[in-house]
mmCIF file of C-alpha atoms in Angstrom:
data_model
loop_
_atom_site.group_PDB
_atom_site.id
_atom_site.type_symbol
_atom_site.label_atom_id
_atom_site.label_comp_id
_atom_site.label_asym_id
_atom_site.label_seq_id
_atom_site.Cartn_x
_atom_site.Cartn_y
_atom_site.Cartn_z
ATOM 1 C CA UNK W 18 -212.067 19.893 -136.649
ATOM 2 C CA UNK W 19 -209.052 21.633 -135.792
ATOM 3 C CA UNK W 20 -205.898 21.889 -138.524
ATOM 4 C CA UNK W 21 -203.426 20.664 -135.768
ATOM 5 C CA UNK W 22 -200.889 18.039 -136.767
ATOM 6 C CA UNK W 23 -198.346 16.056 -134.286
ATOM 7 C CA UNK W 24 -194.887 16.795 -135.610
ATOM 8 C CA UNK W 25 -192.850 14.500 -133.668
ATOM 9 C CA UNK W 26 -192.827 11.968 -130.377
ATOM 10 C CA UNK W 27 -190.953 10.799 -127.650
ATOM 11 C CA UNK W 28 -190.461 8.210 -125.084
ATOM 12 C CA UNK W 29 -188.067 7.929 -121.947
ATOM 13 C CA UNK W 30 -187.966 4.297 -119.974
ATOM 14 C CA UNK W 31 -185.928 4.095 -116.802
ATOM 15 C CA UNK W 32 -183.037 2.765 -116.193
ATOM 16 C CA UNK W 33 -184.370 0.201 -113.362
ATOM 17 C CA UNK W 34 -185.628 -3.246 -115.060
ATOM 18 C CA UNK W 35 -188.403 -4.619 -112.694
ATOM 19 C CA UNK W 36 -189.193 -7.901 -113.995
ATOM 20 C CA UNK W 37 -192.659 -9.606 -112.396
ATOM 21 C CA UNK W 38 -190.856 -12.596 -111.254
ATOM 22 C CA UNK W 39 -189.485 -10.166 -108.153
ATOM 23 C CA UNK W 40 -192.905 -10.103 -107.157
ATOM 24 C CA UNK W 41 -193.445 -13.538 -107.661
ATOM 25 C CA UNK W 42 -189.895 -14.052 -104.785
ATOM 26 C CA UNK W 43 -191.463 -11.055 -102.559
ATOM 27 C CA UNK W 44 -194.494 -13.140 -102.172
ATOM 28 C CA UNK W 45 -193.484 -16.364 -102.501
ATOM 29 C CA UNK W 46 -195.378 -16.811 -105.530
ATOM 30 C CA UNK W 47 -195.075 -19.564 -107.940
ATOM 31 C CA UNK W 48 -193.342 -18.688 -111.560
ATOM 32 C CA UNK W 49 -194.794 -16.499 -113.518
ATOM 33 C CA UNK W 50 -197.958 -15.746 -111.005
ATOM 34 C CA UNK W 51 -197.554 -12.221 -111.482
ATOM 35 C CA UNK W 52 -196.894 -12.185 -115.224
ATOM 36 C CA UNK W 53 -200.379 -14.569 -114.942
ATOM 37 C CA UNK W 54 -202.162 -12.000 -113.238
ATOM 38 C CA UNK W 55 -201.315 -8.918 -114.462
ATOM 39 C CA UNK W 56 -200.417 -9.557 -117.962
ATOM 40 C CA UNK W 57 -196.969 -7.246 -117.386
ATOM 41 C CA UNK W 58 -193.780 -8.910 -118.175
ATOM 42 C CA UNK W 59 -191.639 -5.850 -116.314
ATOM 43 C CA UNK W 60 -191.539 -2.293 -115.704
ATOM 44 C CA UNK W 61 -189.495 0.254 -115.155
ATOM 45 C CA UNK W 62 -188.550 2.472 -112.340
ATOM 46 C CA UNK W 63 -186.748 5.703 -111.939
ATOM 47 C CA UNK W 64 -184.395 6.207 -109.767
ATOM 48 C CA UNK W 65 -183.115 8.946 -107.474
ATOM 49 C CA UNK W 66 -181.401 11.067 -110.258
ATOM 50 C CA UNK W 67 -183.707 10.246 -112.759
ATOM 51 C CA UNK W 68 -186.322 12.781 -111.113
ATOM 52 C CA UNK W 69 -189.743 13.643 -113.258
ATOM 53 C CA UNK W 70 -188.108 16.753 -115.073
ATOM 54 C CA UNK W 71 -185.306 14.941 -116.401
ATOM 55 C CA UNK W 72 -187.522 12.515 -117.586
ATOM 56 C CA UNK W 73 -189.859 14.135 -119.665
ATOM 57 C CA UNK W 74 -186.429 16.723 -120.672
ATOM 58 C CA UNK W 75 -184.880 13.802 -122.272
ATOM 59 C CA UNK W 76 -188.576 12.405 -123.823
ATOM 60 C CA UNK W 77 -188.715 15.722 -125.180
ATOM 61 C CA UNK W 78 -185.726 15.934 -126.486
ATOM 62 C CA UNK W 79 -186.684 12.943 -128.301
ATOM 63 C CA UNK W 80 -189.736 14.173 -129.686
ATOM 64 C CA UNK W 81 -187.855 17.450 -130.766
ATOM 65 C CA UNK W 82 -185.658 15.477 -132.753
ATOM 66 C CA UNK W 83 -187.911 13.430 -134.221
ATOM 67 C CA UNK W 84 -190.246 16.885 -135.052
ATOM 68 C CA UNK W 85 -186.753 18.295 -136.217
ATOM 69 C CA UNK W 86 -186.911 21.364 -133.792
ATOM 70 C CA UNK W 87 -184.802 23.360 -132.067
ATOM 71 C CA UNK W 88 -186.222 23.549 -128.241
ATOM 72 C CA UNK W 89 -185.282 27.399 -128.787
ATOM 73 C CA UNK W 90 -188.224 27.116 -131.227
ATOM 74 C CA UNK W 91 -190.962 26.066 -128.900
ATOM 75 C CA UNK W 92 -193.556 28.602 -127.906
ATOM 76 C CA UNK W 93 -195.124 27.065 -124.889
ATOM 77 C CA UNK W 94 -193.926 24.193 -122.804
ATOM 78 C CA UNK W 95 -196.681 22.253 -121.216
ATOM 79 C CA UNK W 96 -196.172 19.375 -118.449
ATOM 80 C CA UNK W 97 -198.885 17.080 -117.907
ATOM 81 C CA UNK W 98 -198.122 14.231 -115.497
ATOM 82 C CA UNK W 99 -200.512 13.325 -112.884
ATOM 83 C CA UNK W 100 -198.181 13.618 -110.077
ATOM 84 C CA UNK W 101 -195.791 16.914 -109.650
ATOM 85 C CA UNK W 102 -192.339 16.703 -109.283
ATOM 86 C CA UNK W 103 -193.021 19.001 -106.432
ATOM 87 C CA UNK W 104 -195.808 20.875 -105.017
ATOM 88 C CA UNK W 105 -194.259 24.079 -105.932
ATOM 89 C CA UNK W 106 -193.348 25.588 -108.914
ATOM 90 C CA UNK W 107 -195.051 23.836 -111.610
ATOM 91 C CA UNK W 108 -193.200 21.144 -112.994
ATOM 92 C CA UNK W 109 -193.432 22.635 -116.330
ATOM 93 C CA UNK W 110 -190.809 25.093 -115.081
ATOM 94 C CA UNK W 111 -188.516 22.399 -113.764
ATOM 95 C CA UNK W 112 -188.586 20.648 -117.270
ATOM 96 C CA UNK W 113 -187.711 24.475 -118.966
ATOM 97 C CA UNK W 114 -184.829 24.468 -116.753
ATOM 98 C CA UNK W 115 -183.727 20.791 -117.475
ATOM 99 C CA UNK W 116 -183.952 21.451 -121.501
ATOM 100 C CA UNK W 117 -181.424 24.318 -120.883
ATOM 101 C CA UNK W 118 -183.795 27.060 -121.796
ATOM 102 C CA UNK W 119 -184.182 28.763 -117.794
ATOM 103 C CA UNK W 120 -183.447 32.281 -119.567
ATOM 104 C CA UNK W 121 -186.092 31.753 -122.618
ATOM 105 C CA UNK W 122 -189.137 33.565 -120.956
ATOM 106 C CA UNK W 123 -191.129 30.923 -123.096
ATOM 107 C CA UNK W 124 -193.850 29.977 -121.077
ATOM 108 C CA UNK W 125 -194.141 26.996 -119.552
ATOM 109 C CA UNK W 126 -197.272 25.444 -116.751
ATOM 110 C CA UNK W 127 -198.780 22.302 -116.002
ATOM 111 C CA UNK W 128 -202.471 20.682 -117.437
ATOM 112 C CA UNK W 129 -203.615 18.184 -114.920
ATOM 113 C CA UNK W 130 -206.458 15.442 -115.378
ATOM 114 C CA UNK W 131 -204.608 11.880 -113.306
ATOM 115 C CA UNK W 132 -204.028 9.665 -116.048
ATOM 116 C CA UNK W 133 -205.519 11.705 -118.787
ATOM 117 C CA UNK W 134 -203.630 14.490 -118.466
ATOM 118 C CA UNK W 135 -202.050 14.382 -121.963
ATOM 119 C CA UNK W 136 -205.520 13.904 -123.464
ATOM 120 C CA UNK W 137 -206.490 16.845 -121.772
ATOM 121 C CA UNK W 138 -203.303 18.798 -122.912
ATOM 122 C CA UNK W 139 -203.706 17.535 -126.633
ATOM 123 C CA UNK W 140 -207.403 19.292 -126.496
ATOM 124 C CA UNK W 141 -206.493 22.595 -124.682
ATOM 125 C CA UNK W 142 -203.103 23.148 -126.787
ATOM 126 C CA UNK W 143 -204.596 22.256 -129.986
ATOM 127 C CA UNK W 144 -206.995 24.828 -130.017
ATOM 128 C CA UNK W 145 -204.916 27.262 -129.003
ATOM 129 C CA UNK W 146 -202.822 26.354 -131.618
ATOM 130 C CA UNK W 147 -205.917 26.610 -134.063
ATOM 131 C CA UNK W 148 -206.407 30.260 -132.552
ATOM 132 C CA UNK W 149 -202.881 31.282 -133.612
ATOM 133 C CA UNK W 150 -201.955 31.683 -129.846
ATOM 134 C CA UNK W 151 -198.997 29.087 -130.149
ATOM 135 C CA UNK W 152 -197.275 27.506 -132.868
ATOM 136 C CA UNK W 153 -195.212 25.151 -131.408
ATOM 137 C CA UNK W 154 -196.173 23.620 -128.526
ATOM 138 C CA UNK W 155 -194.098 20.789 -126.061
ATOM 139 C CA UNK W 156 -196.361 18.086 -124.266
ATOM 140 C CA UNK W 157 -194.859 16.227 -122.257
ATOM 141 C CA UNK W 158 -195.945 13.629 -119.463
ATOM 142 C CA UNK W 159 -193.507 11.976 -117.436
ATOM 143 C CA UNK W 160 -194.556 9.873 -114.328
ATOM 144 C CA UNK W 161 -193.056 8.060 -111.096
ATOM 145 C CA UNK W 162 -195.921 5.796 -110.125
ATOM 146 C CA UNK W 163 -193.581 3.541 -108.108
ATOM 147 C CA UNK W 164 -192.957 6.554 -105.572
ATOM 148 C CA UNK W 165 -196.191 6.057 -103.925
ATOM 149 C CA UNK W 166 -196.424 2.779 -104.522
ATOM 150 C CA UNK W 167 -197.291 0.401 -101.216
ATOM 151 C CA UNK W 168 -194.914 -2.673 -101.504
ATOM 152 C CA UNK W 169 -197.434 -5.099 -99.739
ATOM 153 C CA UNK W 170 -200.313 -4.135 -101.689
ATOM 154 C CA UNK W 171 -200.382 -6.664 -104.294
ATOM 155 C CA UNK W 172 -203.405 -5.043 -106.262
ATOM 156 C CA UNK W 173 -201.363 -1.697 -107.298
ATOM 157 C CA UNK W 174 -197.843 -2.782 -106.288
ATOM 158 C CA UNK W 175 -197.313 -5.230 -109.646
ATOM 159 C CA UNK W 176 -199.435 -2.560 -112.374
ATOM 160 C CA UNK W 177 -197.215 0.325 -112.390
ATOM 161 C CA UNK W 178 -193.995 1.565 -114.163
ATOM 162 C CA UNK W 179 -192.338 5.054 -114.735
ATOM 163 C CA UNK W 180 -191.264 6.775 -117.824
ATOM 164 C CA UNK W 181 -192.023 9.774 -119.894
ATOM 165 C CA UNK W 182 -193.650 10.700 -123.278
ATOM 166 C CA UNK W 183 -193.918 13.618 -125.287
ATOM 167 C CA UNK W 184 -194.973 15.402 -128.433
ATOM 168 C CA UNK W 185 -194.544 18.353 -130.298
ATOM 169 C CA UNK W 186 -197.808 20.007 -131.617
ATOM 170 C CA UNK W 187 -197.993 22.353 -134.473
ATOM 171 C CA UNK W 188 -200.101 24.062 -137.161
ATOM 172 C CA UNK W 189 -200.866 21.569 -139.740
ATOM 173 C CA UNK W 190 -199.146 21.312 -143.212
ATOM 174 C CA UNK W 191 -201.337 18.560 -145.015
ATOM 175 C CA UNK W 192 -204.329 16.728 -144.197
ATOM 176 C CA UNK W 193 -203.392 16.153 -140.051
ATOM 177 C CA UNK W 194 -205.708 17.015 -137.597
ATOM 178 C CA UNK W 195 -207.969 16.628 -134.667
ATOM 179 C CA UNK W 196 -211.202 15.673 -135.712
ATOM 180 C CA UNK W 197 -212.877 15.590 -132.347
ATOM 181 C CA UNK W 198 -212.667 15.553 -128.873
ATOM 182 C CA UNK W 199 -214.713 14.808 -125.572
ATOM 183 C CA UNK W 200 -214.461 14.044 -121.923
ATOM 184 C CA UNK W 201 -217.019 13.426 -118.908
ATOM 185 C CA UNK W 202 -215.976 13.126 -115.323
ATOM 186 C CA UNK W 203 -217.935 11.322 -112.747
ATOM 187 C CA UNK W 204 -217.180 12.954 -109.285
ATOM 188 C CA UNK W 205 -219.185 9.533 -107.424
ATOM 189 C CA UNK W 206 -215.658 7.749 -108.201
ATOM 190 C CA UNK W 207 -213.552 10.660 -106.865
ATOM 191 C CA UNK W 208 -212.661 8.352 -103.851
ATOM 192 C CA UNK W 209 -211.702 5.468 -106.044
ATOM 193 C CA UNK W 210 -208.218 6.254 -106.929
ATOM 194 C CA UNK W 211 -206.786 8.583 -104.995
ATOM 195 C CA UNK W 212 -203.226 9.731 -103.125
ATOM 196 C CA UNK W 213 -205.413 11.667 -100.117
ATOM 197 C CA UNK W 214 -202.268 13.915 -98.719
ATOM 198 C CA UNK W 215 -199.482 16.025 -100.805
ATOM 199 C CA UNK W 216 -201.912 19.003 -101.359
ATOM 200 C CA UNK W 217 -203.609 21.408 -98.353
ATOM 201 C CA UNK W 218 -206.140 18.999 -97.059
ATOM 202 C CA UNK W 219 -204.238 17.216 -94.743
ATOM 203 C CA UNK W 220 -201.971 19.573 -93.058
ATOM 204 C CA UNK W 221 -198.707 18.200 -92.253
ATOM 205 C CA UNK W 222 -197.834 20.376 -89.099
ATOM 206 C CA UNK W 223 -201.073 19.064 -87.340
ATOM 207 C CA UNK W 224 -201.335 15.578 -88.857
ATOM 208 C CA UNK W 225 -197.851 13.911 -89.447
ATOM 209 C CA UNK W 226 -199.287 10.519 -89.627
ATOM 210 C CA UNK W 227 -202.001 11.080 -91.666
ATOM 211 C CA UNK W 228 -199.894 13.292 -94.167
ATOM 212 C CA UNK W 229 -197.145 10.182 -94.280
ATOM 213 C CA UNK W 230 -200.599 7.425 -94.370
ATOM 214 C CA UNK W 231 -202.246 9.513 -97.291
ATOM 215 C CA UNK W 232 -199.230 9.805 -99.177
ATOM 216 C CA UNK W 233 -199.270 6.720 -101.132
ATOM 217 C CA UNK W 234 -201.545 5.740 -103.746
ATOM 218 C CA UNK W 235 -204.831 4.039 -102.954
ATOM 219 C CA UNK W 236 -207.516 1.737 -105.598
ATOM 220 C CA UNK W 237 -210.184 0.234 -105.202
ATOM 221 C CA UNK W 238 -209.732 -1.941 -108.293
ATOM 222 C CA UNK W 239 -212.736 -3.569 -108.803
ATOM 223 C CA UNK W 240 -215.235 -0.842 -108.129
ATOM 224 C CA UNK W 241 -213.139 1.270 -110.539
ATOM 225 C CA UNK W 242 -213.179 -0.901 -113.114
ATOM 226 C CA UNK W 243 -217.240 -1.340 -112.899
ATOM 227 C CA UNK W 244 -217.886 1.998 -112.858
ATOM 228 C CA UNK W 245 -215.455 2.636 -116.192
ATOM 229 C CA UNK W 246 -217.092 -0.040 -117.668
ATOM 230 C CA UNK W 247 -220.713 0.809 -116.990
ATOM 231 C CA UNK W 248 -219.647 4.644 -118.397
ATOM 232 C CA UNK W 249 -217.833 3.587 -121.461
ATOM 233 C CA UNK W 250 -220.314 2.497 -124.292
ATOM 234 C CA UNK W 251 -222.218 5.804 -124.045
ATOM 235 C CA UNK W 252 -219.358 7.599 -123.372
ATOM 236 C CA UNK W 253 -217.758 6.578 -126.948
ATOM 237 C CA UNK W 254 -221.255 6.343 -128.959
ATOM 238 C CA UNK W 255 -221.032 10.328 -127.699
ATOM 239 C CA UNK W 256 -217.464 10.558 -128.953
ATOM 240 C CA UNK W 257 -217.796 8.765 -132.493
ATOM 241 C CA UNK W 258 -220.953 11.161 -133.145
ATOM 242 C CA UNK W 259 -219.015 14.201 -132.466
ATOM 243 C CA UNK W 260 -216.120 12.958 -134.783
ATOM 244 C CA UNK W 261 -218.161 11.629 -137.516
ATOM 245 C CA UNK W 262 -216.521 8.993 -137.869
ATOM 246 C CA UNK W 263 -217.400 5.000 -137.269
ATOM 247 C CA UNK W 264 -215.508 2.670 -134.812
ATOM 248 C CA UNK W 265 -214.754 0.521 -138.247
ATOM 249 C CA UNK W 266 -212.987 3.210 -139.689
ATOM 250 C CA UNK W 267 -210.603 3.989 -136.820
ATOM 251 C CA UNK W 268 -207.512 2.098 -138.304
ATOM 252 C CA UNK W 269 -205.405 1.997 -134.731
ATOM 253 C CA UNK W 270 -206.637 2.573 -131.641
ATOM 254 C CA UNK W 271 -204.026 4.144 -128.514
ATOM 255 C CA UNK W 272 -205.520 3.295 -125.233
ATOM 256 C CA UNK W 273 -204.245 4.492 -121.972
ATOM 257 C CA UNK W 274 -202.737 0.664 -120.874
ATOM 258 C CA UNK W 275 -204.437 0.375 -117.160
ATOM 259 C CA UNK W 276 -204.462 -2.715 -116.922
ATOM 260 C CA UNK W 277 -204.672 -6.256 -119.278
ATOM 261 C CA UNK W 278 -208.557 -6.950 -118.111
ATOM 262 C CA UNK W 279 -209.541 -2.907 -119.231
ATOM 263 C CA UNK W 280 -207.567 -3.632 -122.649
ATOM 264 C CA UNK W 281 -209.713 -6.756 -122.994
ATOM 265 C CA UNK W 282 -213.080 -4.587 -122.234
ATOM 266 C CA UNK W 283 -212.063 -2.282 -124.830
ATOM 267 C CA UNK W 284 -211.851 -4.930 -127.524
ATOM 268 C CA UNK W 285 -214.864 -6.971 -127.064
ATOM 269 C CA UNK W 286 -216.700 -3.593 -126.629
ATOM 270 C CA UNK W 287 -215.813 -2.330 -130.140
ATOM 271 C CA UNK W 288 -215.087 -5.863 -132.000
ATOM 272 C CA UNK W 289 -211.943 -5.066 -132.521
ATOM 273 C CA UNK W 290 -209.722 -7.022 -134.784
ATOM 274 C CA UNK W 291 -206.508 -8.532 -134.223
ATOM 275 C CA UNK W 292 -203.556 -5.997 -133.904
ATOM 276 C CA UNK W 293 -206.049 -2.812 -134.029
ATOM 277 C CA UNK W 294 -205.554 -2.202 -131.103
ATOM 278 C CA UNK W 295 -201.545 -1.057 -129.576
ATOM 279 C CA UNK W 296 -200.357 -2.543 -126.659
ATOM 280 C CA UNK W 297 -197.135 -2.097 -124.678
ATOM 281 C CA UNK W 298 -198.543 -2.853 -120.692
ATOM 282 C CA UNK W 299 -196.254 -5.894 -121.196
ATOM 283 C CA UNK W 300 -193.135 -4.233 -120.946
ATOM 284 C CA UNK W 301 -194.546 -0.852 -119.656
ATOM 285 C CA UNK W 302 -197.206 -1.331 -116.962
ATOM 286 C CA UNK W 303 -199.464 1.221 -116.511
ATOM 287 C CA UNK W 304 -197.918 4.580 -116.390
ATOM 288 C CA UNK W 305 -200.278 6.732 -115.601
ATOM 289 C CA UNK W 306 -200.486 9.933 -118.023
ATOM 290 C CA UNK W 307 -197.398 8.858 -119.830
ATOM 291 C CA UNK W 308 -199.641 5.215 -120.916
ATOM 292 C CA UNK W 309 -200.839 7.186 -123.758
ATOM 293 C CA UNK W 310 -198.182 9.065 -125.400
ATOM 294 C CA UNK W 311 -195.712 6.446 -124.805
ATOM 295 C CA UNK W 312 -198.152 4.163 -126.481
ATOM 296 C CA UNK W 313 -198.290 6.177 -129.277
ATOM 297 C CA UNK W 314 -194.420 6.599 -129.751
ATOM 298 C CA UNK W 315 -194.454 2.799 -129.908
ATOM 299 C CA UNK W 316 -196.493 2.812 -132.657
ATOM 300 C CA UNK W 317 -195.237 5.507 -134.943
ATOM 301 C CA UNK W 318 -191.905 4.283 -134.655
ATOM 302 C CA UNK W 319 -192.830 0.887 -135.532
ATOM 303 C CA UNK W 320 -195.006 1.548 -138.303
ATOM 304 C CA UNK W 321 -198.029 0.929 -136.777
ATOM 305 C CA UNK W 322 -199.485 4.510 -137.242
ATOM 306 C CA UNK W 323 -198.639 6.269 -140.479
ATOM 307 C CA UNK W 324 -199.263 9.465 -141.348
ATOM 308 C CA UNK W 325 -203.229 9.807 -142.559
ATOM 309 C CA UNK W 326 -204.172 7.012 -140.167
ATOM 310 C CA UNK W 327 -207.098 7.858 -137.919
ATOM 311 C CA UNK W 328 -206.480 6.688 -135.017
ATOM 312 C CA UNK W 329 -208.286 6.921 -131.207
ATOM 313 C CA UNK W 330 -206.659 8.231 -128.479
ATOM 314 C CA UNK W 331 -208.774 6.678 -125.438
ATOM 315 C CA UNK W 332 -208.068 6.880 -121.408
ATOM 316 C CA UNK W 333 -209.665 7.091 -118.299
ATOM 317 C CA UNK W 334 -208.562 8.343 -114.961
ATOM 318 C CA UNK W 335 -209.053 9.329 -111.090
ATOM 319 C CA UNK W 336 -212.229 11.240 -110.867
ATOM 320 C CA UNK W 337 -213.480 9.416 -112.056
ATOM 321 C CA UNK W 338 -212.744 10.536 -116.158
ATOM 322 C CA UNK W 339 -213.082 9.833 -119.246
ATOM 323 C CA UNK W 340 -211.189 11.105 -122.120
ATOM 324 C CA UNK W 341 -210.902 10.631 -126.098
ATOM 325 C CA UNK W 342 -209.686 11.863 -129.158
ATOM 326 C CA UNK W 343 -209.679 10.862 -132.825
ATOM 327 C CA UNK W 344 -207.290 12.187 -135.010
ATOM 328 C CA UNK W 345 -205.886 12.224 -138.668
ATOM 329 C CA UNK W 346 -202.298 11.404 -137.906
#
């Protein structure tokens, strides 16, 4: 159990409405196929200025407020998105910049795990933060899902939206804190969800095509969703005995939101009861690593976590992972 509370959080949604029933015309769908299908009203996309860094600078800036910090305060500044800004530097860096502390020497680097980036982020920083390495420590996940998006791929095309969440970690000052932990990655799905080009295995001098073909984001939906499914009871019998604490006495639970039919999984694994679980794919889609946080924000500032809740953090992502923590909020 680690003595690590979550002082503040933030959310930043695009300025680009994308309502389902433009999927619906692109296809010549009937009303409300998409909304039907997918269970997402709309989404939002970024656009050209709104680039990942200024993003997550302006979710942060949110969560700062909300911890009552100073940026000049932070310690560390950690990005953890599933897709870089760019390849190089880190897009931690880019966010220092955009928060108007370039000079600051504080450090600043990315923590990447797909979609549960920000899990894995919450883990790493918290202990550190337990260690007395950090005091106060920036998370921040900000994501632009619809830039490799294929627009005639109507599996992916209609689940994802952009925006950015953060938090602001720190050494507890009551009864807040993590009370475990625990991932597992199954490298057999590594081919399931994947964007195939962007790092050094395709090399764009020598294959142009391929580098341009393996630059958008491919899913096999079905075969992911099996395998998550098959992995999941263990996986969270394995969690709830290293937190000590029973699925009935989780009071909320924050699940990545990848999709309506995984939401639906979730609660008829656990018997969940009406409203324990928060949801915001309708007006969200899935965004990737910033699903969770964003989730959360949603339900602190609605009341829906209070402070001395325990509550679930739960995801799963390309690899294929999965990640939880439960926490005293």
């Amino acid at each position: 159990m680690l003595s690590v509370e979550i002082l503040g959080t933030g959310e930043y949604l695009p300025s680009q409405c994308i309502p389902s029933s433009l999927f619906d015309e692109r296809w010549g769908k009937p009303s409300d196929w998409t909304w039907q299908r997918a269970g997402i009203e709309r989404r939002y996309y970024a656009t050209e200025e709104e680039t990942t860094s200024v993003m997550a600078a302006r979710a942060a800036q949110s969560a700062l407020d909300a911890a009552r910090i100073d940026a000049a305060q932070l310690d560390c500044i950690v990005s953890a998105c599933s897709v870089m800004e760019q390849a190089i530097p880190c897009s931690a860096t880019l966010i220092q910049r955009q928060l108007g502390l370039g000079e600051s020497g504080i450090p600043a680097f990315d923590i990447n795990a797909t979609c549960l980036s920000f899990l894995a982020a919450l883990d790493t920083m918290s202990v550190a933060i337990a260690a007395g390495r950090y005091r106060r420590v920036l998370i921040v996940s900000s994501e632009i899902a619809s830039a490799g998006l294929r627009e005639d791929d109507m599996e992916t095309s209609v689940m994802f939206g952009d925006g950015a969440g953060a938090v602001v970690l720190g050494p507890s000052q009551g009864g807040a804190c993590i009370k475990a932990t625990h991932y597992e990655t199954y490298a057999a799905g590594a081919e399931l969800c994947q964007v195939r080009a962007g790092g050094t295995r395709i090399r764009v001098r020598k294959h142009l095509q391929d580098f341009l073909d393996g630059s958008y984001f491919e899913m096999h939906g079905r075969r992911t969703y099996r395998m998550a499914a098959q992995k999941l009871p263990a996986f969270l019998e394995r969690l709830f005995a290293r937190s000590g604490v029973s699925p009935d006495a989780v009071d909320r639970i924050i699940p990545h939101q990848a999709s309506a039919k995984a939401l639906a999984h979730i609660e008829s694994l656990l018997q969940l009861q009406p409203g324990k679980m928060v949801k915001v794919l309708a007006t969200r889609g899935n965004q990737m690593s910033a699903s969770i946080p964003v989730t959360l924000h949603h339900a602190v500032t609605t009341g829906e976590v209070k402070r001395g809740d325990t509550v679930l953090l739960l995801g799963s992502g390309a690899g294929l992972s999965l990640g939880g923590a439960v926490l005293t909020y």
